[in-house]
Coordinates of C-alpha atoms (C1' of nucleotides) in Angstrom, one line a residue:
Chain R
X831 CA 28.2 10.4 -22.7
X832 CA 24.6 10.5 -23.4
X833 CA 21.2 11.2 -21.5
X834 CA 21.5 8.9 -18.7
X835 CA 17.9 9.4 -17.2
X836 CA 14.3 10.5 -17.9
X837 CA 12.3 9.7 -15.2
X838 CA 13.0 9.6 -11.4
X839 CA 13.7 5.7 -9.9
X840 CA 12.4 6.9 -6.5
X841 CA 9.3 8.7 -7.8
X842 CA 8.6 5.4 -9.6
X843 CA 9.6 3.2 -6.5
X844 CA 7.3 5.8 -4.7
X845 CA 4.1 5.0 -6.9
X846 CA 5.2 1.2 -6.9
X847 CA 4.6 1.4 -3.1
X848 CA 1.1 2.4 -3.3
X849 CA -0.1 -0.3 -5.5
X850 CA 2.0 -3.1 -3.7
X851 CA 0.7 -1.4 -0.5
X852 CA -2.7 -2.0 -1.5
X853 CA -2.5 -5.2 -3.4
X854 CA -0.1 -7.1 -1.8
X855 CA 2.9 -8.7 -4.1
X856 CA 0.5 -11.8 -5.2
X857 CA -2.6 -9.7 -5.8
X858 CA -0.8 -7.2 -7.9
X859 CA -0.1 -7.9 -12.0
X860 CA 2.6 -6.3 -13.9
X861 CA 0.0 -4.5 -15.8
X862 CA -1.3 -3.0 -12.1
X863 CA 2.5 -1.8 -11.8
X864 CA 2.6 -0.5 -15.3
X865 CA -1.2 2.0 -15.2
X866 CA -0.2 2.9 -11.4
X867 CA 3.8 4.1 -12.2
X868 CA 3.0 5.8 -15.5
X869 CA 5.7 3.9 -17.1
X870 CA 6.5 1.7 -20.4
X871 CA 6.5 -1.7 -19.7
X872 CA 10.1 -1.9 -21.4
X873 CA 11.1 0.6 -18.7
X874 CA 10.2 -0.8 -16.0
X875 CA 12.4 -4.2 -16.9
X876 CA 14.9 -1.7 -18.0
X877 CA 15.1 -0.1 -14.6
X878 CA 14.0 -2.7 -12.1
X879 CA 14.5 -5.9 -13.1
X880 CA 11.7 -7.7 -12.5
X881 CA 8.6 -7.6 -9.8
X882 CA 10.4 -9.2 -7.8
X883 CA 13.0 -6.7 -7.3
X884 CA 10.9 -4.4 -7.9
X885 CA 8.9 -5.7 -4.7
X886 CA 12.1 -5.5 -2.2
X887 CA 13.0 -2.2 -3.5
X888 CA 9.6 -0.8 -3.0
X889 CA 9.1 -2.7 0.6
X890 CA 12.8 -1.4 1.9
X891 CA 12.3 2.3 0.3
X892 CA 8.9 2.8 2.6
X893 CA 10.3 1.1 5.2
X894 CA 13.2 3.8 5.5
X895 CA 10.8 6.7 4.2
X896 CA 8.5 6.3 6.8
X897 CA 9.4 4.6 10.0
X898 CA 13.1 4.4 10.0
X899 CA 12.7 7.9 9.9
X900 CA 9.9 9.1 11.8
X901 CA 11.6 6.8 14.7
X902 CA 14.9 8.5 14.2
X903 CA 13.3 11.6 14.7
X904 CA 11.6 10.9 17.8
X905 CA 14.3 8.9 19.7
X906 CA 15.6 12.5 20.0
X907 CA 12.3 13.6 22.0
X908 CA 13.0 14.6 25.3
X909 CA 9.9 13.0 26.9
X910 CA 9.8 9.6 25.6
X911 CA 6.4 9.3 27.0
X912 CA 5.1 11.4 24.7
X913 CA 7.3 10.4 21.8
X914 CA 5.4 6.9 22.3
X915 CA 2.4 9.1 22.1
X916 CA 3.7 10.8 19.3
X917 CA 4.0 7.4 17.7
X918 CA 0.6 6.0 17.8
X919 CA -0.9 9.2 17.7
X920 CA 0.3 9.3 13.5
X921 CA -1.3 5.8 13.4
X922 CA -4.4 7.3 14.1
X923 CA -3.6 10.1 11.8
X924 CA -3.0 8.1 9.0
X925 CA -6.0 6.1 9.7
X926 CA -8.6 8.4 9.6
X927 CA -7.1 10.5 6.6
X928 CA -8.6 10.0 3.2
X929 CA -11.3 7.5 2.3
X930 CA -9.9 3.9 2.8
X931 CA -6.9 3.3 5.0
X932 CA -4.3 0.9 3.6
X933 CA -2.7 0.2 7.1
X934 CA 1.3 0.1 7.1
X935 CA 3.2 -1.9 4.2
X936 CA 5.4 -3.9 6.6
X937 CA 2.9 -5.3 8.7
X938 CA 1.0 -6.2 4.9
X939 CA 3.5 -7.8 4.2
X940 CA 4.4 -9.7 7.4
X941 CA 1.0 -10.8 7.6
X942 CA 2.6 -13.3 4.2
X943 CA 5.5 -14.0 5.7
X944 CA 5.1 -17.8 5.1
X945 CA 5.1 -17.5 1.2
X946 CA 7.7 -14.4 0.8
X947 CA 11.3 -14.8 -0.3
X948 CA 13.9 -15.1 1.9
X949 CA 15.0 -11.3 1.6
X950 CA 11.6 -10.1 2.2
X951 CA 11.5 -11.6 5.1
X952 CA 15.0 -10.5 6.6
X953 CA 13.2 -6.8 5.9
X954 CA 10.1 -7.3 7.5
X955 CA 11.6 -8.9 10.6
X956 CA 14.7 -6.1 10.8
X957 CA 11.9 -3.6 10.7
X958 CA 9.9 -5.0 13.4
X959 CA 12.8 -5.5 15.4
X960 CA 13.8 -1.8 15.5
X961 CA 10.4 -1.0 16.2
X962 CA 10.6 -3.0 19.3
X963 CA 14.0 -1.5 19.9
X964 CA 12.7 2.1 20.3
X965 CA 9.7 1.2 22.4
X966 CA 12.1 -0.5 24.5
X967 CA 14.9 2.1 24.5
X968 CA 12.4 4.7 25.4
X969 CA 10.6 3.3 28.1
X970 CA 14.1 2.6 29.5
X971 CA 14.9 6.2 28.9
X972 CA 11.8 7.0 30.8
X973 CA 12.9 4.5 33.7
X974 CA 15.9 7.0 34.1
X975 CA 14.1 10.3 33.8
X976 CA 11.5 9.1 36.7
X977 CA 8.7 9.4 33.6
X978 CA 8.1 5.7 33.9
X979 CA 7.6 3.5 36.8
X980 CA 10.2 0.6 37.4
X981 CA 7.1 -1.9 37.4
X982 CA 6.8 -1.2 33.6
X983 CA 9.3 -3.8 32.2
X984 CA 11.0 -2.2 29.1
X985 CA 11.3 -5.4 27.1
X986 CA 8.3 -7.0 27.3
X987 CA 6.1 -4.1 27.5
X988 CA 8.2 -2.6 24.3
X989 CA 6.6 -6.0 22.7
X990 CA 3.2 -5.7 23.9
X991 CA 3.7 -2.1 22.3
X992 CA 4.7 -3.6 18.8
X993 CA 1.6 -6.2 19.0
X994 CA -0.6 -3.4 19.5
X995 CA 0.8 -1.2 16.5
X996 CA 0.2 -4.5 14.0
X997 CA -3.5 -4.9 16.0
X998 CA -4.1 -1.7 14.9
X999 CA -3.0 -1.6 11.4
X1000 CA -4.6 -4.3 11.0
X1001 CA -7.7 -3.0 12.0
X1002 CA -7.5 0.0 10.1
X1003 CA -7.7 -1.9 6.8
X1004 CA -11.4 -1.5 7.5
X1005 CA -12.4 -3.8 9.9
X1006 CA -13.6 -1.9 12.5
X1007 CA -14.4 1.6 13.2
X1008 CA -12.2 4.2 14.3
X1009 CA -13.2 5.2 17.5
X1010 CA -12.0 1.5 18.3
X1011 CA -8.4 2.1 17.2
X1012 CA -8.5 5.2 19.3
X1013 CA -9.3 2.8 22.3
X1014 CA -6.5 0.8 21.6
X1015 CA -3.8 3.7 21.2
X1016 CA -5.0 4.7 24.7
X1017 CA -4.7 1.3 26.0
X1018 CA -1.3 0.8 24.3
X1019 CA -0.2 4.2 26.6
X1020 CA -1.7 2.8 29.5
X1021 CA 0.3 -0.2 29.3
X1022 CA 3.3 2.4 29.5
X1023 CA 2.0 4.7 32.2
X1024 CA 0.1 2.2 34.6
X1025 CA 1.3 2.7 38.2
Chain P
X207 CA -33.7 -41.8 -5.8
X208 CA -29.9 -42.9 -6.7
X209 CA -26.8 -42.2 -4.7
X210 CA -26.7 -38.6 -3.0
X211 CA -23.4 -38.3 -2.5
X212 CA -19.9 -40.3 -1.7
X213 CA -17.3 -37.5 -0.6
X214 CA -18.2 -35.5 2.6
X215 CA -19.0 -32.1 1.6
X216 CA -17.6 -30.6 5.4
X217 CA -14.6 -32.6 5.1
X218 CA -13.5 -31.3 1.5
X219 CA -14.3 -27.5 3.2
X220 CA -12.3 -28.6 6.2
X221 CA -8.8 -29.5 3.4
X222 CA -10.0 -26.3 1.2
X223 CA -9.4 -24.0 4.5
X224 CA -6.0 -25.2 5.1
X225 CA -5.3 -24.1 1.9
X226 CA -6.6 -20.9 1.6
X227 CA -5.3 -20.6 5.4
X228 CA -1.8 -20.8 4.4
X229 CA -1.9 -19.4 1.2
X230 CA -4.5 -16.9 0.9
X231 CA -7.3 -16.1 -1.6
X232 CA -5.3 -14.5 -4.4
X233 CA -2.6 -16.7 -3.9
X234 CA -4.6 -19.8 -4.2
X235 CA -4.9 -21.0 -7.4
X236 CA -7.6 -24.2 -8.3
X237 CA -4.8 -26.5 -9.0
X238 CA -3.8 -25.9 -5.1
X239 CA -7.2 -26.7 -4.2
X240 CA -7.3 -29.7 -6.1
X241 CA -4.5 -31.3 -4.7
X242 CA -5.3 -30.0 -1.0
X243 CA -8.4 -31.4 -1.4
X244 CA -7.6 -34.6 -3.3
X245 CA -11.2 -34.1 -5.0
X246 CA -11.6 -34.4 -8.7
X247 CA -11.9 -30.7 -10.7
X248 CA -15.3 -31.9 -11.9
X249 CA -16.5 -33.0 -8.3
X250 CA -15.1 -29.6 -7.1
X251 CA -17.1 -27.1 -9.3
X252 CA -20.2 -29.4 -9.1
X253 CA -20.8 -29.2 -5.5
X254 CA -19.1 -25.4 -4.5
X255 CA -20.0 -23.8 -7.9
X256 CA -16.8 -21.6 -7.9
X257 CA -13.4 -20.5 -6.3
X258 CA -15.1 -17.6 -4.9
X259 CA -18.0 -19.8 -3.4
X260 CA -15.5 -22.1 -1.7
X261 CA -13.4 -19.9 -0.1
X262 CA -16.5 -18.4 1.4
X263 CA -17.8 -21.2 2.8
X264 CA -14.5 -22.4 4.2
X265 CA -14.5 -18.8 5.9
X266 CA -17.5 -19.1 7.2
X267 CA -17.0 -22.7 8.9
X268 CA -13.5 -22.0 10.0
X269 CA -15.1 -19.3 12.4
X270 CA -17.9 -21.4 13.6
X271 CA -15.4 -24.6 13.8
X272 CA -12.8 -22.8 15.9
X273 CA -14.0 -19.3 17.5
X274 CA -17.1 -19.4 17.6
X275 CA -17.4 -22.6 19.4
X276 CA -14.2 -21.9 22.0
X277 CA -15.8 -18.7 23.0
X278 CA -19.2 -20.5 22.9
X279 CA -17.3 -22.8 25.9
X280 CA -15.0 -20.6 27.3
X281 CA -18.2 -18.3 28.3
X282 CA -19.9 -20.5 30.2
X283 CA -17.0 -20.9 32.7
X284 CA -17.4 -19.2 36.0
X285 CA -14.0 -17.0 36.0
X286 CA -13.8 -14.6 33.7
X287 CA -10.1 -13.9 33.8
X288 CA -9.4 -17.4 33.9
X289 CA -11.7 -17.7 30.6
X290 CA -9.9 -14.9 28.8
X291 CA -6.6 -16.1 29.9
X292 CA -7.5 -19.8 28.4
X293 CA -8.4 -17.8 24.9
X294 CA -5.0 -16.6 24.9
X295 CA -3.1 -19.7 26.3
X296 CA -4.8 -21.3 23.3
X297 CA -3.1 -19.2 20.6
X298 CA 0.0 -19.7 22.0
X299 CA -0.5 -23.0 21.6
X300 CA -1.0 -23.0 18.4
X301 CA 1.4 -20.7 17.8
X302 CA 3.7 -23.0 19.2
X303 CA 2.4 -26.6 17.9
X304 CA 3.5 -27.4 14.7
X305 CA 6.7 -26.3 12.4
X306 CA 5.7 -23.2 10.9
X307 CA 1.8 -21.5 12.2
X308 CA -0.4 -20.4 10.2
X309 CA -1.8 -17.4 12.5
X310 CA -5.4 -17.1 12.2
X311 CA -7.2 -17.6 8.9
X312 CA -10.2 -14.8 10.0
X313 CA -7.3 -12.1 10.7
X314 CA -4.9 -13.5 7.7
X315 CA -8.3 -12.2 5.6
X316 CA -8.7 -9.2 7.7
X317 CA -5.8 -8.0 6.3
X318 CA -6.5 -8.4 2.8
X319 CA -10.1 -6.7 3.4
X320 CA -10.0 -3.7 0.8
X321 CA -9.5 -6.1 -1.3
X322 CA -12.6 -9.0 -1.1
X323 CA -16.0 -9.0 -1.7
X324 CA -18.6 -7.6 0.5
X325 CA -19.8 -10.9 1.7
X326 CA -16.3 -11.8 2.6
X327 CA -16.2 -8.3 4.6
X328 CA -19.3 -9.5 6.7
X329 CA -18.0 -12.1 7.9
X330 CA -14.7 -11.3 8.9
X331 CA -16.4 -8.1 10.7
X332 CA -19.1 -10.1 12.6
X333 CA -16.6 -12.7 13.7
X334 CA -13.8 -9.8 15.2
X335 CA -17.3 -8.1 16.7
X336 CA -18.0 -11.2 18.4
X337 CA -14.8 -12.1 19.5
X338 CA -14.6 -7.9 21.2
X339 CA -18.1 -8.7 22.9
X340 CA -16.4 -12.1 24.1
X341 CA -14.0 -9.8 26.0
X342 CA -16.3 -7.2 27.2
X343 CA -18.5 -9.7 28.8
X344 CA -16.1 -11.4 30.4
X345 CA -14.6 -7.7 31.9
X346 CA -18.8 -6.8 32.8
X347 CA -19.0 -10.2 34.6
X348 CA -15.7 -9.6 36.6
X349 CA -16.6 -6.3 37.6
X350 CA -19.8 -8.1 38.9
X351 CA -18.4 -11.1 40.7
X352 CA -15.1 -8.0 41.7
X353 CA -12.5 -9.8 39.8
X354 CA -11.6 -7.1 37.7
X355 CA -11.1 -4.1 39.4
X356 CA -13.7 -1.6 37.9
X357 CA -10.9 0.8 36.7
X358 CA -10.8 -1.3 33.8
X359 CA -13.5 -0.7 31.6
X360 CA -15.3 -2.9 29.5
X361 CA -15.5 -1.8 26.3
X362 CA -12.1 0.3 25.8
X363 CA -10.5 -3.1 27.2
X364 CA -12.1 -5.6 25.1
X365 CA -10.9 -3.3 21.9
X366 CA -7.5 -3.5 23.1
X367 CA -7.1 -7.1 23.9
X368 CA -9.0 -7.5 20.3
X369 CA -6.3 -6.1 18.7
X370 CA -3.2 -8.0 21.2
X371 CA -4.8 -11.1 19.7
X372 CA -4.9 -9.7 16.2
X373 CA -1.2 -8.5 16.8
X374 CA -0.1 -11.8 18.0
X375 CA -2.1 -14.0 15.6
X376 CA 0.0 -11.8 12.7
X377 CA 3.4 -11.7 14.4
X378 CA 3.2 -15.6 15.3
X379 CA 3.2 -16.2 11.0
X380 CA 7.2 -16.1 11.1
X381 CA 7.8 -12.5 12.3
X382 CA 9.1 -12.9 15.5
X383 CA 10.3 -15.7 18.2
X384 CA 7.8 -17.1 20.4
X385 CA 9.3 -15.5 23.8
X386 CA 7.9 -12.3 22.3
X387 CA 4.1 -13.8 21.9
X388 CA 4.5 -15.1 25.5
X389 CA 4.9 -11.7 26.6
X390 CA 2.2 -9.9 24.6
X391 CA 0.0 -12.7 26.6
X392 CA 1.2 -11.7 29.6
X393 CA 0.7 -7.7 28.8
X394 CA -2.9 -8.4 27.8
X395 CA -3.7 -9.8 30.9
X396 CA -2.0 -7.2 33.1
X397 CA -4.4 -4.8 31.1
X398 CA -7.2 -7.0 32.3
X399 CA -5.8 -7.3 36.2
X400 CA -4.2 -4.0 36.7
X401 CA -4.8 -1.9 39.7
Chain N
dG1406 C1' -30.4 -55.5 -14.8
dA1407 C1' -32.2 -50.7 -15.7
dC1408 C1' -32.2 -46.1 -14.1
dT1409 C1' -30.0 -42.0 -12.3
dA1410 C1' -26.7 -39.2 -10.6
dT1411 C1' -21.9 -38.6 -9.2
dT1412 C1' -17.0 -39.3 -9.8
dT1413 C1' -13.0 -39.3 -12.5
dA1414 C1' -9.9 -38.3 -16.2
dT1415 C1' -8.8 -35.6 -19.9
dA1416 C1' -9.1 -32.3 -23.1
dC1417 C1' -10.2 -27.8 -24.0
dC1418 C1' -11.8 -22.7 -23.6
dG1419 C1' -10.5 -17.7 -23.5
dT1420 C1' -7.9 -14.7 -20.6
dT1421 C1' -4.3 -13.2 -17.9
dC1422 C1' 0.1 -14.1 -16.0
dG1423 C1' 5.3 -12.5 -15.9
dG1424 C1' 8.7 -11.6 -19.1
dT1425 C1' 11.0 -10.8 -23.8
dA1426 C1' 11.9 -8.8 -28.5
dC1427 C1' 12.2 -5.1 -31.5
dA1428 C1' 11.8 -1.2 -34.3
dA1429 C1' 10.7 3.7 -34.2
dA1430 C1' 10.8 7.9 -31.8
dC1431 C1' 13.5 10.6 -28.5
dC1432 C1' 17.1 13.2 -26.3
dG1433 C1' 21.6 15.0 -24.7
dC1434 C1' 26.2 15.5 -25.9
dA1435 C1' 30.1 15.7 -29.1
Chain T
dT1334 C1' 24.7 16.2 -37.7
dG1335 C1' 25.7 12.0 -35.9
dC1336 C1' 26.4 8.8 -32.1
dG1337 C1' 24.5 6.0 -28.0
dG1338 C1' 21.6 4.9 -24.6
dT1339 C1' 16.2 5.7 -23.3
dT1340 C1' 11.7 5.5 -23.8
dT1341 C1' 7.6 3.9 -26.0
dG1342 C1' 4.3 1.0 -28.4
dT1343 C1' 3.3 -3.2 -29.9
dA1344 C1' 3.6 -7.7 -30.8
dC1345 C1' 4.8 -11.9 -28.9
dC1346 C1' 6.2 -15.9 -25.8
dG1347 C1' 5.1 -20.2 -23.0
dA1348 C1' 2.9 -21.0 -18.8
dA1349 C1' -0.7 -20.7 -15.6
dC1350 C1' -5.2 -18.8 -14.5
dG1351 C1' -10.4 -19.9 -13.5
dG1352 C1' -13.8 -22.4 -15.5
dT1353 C1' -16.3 -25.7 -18.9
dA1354 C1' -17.3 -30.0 -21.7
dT1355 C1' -17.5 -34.7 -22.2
dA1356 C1' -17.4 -39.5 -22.0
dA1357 C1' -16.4 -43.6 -19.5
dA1358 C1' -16.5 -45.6 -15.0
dT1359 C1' -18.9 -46.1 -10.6
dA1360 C1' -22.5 -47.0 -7.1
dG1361 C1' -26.9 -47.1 -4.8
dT1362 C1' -32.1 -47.7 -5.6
dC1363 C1' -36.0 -49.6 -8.0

DNA sequence: GACTATTTATACCGTTCGGTACAAACCGCA
DNA sequence: TGCGGTTTGTACCGAACGGTATAAATAGTC
């Protein structure tokens, strides 16, 4: 049994990400894919398929690497107040570090909804949905702890929450500054700790 | 002086930004245009000059056509919270008219900003800087006429409900059901009318 | 009817698109 | 050392890309 592997599918996927993240899955050419992975055209067939897979692979991977996780980590938070905070707060973070912002993959993505596959679509929606789901679960956790006034419906307000975390990665593609997304996180945890 | 002209020049712009509203600017190609437009290839490049050109002018006069002129009118009304309320009402109902919505062709582009040209850029941030003066005027003139409680401040305010609607313009393409843009309405308000 | 400019249809340009083919170099294991 | 799958480079495929050229048809003014 020989040499099953050379170079890493993840780290590839990983470097896929960045130019689909940029691009978008139209505005990226096979050649884009080829100078941003470091990899033989004949490899990448080999090993992915085609940019189509290639595209659902990349989407799902970031999906899981960044929020799936990041959300599994703070639904153990014991304020869920601030794990909201928490939340928005590494928007803003991610925002403001290095030159140009490329916003958040999913939300890229959802923006082209209307002309994605079938299974692109069943990703971006499954990811927005458990977004809402942990705004909702924690304002509902914060219902019990006393943290958060029974006025604040969790379900709605968990959606308002999700609108204002695509407003402002949106935004953060460079089309405002970013004093204004800082307005909006605080608004976004006003709508959670209003009266 | 012979015969100026026999297709309306506004008219073609008006089937060219359906178009590139559904589709995009990379994901456009001419042979879209041409059948979107039902205008000859020939007529096309003689009177926009390019793909480039085109989409810029249907940019351009999709803003003045639809925001532009709504904020225009909803300005001039006497309640403030009743005007802002009618912007949002209205993207509902578009949201909600028609089998699949096409969101908002200014934000669809926001999106894609790292990626267009500079002229493309200006516009897109002028019209978002309007629209976020649209709402902080509306929040100064109820804090005048004591509408809006003066807890709510103008600017900070008008940033968020700048990105709700940028948030719901982008989830209304297909990401989620319409209950869920019905409630992000209803949170941007209670940001407006709270305390 | 002559003039002038637009419209239309069609053919064509070079380039890039996503994807394939293939031989040579490569590597790990037997 | 030889086998087997991998990587690489390059050449190539048909199709689609944005854009141009052209000639005949068309329509309004003089």
């Amino acid at each position: 049994m020989p040499w099953e592997k050379t170079f890493d599918l993840d780290e590839a996927t990983d470097k896929a990400i960045q130019v689909f993240w940029k691009k978008g899955y139209e505005g990226t050419s096979m050649a884009d894919l080829i100078d941003g992975m470091q990899i033989n055209k004949g490899s990448l067939y080999n090993a992915f398929g085609s940019k189509q897979e290639l595209f659902d692979r990349a989407l799902l991977r970031y999906d899981q690497k960044t929020r799936a996780t990041f959300v599994a980590d703070l639904s153990q938070w014991e304020d869920p107040v601030a794990a909201i905070n928490a939340f928005f707060e590494r928007l803003l973070d991610e925002a403001q570090s290095g030159p140009e912002s490329l916003g958040c993959f999913i939300i890229n993505t959802a923006q082209d909804l209307p002309n994605q596959t079938p299974e692109v679509v069943n990703i971006v929606r499954a990811s927005l949905s458990e977004l809402e789901e942990f705004f909702e679960t924690m304002i509902a956790r914060g219902h019990d702890s006393g943290r958060i006034s029974a006025d604040v419906q969790a379900r709605p307000t968990a959606q308002a929450l999700l609108s204002m975390v695509v407003g402002l990665r949106l935004l953060s593609r460079g089309a405002v500054d970013p004093s204004t997304l800082t307005s909006i996180k605080d608004s976004a945890m006003r709508l959670v700790t209003s009266s």
